[in-house]
Short mmCIF file of C-alpha atoms in Angstrom, two decimals:
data_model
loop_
_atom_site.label_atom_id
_atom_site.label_comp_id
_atom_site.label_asym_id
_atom_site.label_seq_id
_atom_site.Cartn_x
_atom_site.Cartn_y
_atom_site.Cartn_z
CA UNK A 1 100.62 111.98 124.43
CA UNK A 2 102.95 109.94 122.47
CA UNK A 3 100.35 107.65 120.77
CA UNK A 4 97.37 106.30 121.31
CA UNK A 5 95.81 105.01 124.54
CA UNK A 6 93.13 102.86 126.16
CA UNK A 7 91.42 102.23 128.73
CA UNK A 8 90.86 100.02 130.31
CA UNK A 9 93.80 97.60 129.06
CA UNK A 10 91.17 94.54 130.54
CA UNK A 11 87.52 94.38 131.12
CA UNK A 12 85.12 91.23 132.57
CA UNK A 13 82.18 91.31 132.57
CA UNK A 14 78.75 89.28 133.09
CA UNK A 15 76.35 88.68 130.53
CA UNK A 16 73.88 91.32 129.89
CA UNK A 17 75.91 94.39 131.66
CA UNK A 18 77.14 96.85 129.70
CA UNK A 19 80.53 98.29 129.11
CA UNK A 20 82.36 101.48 128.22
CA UNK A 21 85.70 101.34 126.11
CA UNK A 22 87.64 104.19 125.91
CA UNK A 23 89.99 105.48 123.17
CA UNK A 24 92.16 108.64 123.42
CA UNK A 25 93.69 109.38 119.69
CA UNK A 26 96.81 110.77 119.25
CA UNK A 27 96.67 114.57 119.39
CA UNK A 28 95.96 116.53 116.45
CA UNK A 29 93.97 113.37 114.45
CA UNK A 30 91.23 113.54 112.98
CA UNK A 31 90.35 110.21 111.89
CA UNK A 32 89.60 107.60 114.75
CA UNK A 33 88.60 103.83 114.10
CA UNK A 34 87.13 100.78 115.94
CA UNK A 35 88.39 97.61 115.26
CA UNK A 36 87.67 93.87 116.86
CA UNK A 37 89.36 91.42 117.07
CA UNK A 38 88.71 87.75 118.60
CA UNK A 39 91.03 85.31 119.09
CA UNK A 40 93.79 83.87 116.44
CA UNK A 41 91.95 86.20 113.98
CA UNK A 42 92.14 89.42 112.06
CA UNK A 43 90.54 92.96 112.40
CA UNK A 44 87.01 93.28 111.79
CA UNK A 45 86.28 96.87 111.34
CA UNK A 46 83.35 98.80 113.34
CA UNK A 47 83.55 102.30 113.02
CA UNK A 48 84.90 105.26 111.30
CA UNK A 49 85.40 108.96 112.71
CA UNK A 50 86.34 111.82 110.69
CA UNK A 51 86.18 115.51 112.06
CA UNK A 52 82.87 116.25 111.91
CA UNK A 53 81.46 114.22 109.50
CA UNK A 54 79.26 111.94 110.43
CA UNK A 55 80.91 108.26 111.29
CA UNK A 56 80.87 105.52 109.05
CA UNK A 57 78.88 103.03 111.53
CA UNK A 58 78.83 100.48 108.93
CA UNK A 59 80.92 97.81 110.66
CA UNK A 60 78.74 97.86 113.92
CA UNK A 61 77.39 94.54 114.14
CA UNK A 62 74.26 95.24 116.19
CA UNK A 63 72.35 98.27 117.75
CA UNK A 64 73.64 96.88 121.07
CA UNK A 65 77.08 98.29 119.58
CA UNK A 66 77.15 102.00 119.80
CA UNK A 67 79.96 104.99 119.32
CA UNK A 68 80.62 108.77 120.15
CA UNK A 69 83.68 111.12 120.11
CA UNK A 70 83.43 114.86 120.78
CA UNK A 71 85.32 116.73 118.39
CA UNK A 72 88.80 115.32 117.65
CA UNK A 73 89.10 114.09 121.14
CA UNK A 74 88.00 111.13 123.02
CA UNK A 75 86.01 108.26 121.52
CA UNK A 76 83.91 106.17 123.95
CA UNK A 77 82.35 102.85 122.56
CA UNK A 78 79.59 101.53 124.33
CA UNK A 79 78.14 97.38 124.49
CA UNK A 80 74.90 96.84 126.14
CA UNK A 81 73.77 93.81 127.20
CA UNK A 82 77.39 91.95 126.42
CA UNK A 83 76.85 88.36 124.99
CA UNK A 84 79.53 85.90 125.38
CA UNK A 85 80.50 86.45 121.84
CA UNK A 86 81.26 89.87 122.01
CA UNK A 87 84.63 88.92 123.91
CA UNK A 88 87.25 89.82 121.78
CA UNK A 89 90.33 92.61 121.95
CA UNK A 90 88.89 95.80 121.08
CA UNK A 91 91.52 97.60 118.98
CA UNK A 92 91.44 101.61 118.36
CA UNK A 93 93.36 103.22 115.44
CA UNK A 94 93.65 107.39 115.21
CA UNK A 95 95.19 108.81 111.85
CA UNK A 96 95.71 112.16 110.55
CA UNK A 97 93.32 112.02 107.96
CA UNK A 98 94.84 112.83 104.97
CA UNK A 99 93.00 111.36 102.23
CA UNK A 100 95.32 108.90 99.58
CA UNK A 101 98.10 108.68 102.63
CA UNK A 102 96.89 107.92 105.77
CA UNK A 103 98.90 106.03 107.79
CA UNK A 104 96.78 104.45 111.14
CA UNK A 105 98.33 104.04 114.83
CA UNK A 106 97.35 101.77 117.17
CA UNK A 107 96.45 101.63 120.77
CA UNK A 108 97.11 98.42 122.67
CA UNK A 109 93.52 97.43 122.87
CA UNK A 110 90.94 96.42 125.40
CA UNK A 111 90.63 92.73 126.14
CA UNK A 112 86.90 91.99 126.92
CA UNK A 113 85.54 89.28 128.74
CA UNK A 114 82.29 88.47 128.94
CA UNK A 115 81.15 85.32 130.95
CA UNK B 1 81.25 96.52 107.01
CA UNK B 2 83.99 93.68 105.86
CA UNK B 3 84.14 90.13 107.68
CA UNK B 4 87.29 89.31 108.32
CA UNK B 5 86.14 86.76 110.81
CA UNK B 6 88.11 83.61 109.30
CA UNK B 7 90.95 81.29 111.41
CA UNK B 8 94.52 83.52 110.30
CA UNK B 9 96.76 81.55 107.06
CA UNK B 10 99.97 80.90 108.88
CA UNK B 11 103.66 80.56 107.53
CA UNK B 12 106.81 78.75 109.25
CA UNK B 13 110.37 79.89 107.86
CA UNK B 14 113.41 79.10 109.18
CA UNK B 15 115.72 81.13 111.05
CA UNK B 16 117.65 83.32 108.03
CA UNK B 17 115.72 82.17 105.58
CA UNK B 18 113.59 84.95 103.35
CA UNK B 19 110.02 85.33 104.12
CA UNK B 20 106.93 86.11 101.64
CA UNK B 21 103.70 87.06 102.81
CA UNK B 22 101.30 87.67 100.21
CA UNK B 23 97.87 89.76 99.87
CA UNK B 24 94.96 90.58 97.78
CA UNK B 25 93.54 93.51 97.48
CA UNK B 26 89.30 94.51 96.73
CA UNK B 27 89.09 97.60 95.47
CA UNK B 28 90.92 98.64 92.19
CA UNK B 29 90.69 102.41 92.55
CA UNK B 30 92.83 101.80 96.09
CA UNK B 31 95.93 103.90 95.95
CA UNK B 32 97.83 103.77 98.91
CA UNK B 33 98.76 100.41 101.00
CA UNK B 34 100.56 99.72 104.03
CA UNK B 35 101.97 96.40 105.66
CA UNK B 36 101.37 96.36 109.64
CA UNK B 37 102.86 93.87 112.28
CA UNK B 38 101.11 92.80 115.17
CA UNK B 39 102.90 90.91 118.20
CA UNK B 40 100.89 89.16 120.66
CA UNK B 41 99.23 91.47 122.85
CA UNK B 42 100.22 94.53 121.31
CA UNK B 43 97.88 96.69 118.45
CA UNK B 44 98.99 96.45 115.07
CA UNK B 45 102.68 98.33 114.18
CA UNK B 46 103.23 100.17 110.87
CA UNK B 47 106.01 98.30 108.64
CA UNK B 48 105.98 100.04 105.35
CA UNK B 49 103.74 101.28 102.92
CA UNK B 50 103.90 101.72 99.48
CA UNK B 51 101.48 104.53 97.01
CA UNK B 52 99.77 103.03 93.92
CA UNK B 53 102.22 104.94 91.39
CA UNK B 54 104.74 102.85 92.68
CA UNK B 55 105.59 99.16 92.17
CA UNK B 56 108.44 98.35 94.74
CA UNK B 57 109.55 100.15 97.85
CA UNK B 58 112.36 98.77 100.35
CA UNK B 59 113.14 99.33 103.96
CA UNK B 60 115.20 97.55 106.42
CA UNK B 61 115.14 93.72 105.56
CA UNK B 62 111.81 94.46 104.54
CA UNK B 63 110.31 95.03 100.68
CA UNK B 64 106.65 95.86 99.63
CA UNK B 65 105.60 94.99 95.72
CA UNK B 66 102.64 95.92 94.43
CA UNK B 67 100.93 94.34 91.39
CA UNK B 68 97.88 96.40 90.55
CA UNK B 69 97.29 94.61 87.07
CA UNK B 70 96.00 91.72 89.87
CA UNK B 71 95.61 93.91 92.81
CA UNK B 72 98.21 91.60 94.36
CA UNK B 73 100.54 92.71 97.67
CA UNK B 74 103.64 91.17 99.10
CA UNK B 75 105.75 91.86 101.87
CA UNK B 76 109.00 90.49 101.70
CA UNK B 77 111.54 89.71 104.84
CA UNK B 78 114.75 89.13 104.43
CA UNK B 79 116.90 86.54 106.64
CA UNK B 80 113.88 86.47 108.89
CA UNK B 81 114.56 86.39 112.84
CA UNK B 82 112.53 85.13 115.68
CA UNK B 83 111.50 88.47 116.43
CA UNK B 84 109.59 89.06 113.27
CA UNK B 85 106.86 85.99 114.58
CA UNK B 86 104.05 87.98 114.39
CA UNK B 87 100.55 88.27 112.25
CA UNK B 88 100.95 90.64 109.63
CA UNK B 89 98.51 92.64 108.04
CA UNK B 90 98.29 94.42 104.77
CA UNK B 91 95.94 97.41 104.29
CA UNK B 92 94.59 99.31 102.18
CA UNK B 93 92.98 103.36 101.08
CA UNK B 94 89.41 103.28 100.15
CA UNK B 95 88.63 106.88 99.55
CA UNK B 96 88.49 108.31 103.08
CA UNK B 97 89.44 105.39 105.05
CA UNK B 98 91.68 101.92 105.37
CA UNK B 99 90.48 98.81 105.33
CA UNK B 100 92.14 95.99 106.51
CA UNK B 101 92.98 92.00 105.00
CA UNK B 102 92.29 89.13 107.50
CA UNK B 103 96.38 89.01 108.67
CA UNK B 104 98.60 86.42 108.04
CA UNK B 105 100.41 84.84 111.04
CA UNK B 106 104.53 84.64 110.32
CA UNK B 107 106.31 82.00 112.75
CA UNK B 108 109.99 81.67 112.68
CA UNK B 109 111.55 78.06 113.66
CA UNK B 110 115.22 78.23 114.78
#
């Protein structure tokens, strides 16, 4: 595709469902990020995927907050039991990895709603 | 993982006037940065970047400086337009990844 997409664009939900965001990454990247972002503010960074490494989950901000992509392909990230606070736009970012010079591209997001 | 949950700095220029967004950086051994846009609604947008072996690089109406002595970034806009309103974001390389500032939110009076 020509860059990166999401789905869905809007999600609302009721407290304590849970929710699947998905990301597909430009083809041929190998890096894939997670970003939030709430309202009037800037990106707060959640996770990190890079080939086959193992992902840099050190943004997450609770175990309800979970992550997978398969390869170099889709990323899926997951929010059980949604508080109220985790509404926010949910931001993904695919790159091609390059170490020193790696420039990041941006899907539109998912707005989440949680009430 | 960083907090970048603070309430966005926000600058007003007028119409034609030259804009200056400024940003500070974290980590010295960073060596590659890049300015991104974000319009309302829409995910960020690259702008420009700049590597650390440089000091200055210029695009259309827009200029990156770098000032590693105080890990210090600007973007600069010239004769800045309505449609450059927008939060802007500078980032940088940390080894393997990019990590992001907290944005900066440009508004253009006409």
């Amino acid at each position: 595709g020509a860059g990166v997409s999401q789905s869905p664009s809007n999600k609302v939900t009721e407290k304590g469902k849970d929710v699947e965001l998905r990301c597909d990454p430009i083809s041929g990247h190998t890096a894939l990020y997670w970003y939030r972002q709430r309202l009037g503010q800037g990106l707060e960074f959640l996770i990190y995927f890079q080939g086959n490494s193992a992902p840099d989950k050190s943004g997450l901000p609770s175990d309800r907050f979970s992550a997978e992509r398969t390869g170099e392909s889709v990323s899926t990230l997951t929010i059980q039991r949604t508080q109220q606070e985790d509404s926010a736009v949910y931001l993904c970012a695919s790159s091609l990895g390059r170490q020193g010079a790696d420039t990041q591209y941006f899907g539109p997001g998912t707005r989440l709603t949680v009430l | 993982g960083e907090s970048v949950g603070l309430h966005l700095p926000t600058l007003s220029v007028q119409e034609g006037d030259n804009s200056i967004i400024n940003c500070a950086y974290s980590n010295s051994a960073s060596d590659y940065f890049i300015w991104y846009k974000q319009e309302s609604g829409k995910g960020p947008q690259f702008i420009i970047d700049i590597r650390s072996n440089m000091d200055k690089r210029q695009g259309q109406r827009v200029t990156v400086l770098l000032n590693k002595t105080v890990k210090h970034l600007s973007l600069q806009i010239a004769a800045t337009q309505p449609g450059d309103s927008a939060v802007y974001f500078c980032a940088e390389n940390r080894g393997n990844d990019m990590r992001f500032g907290a944005g900066t939110r440009l508004t253009v009076k006409p």
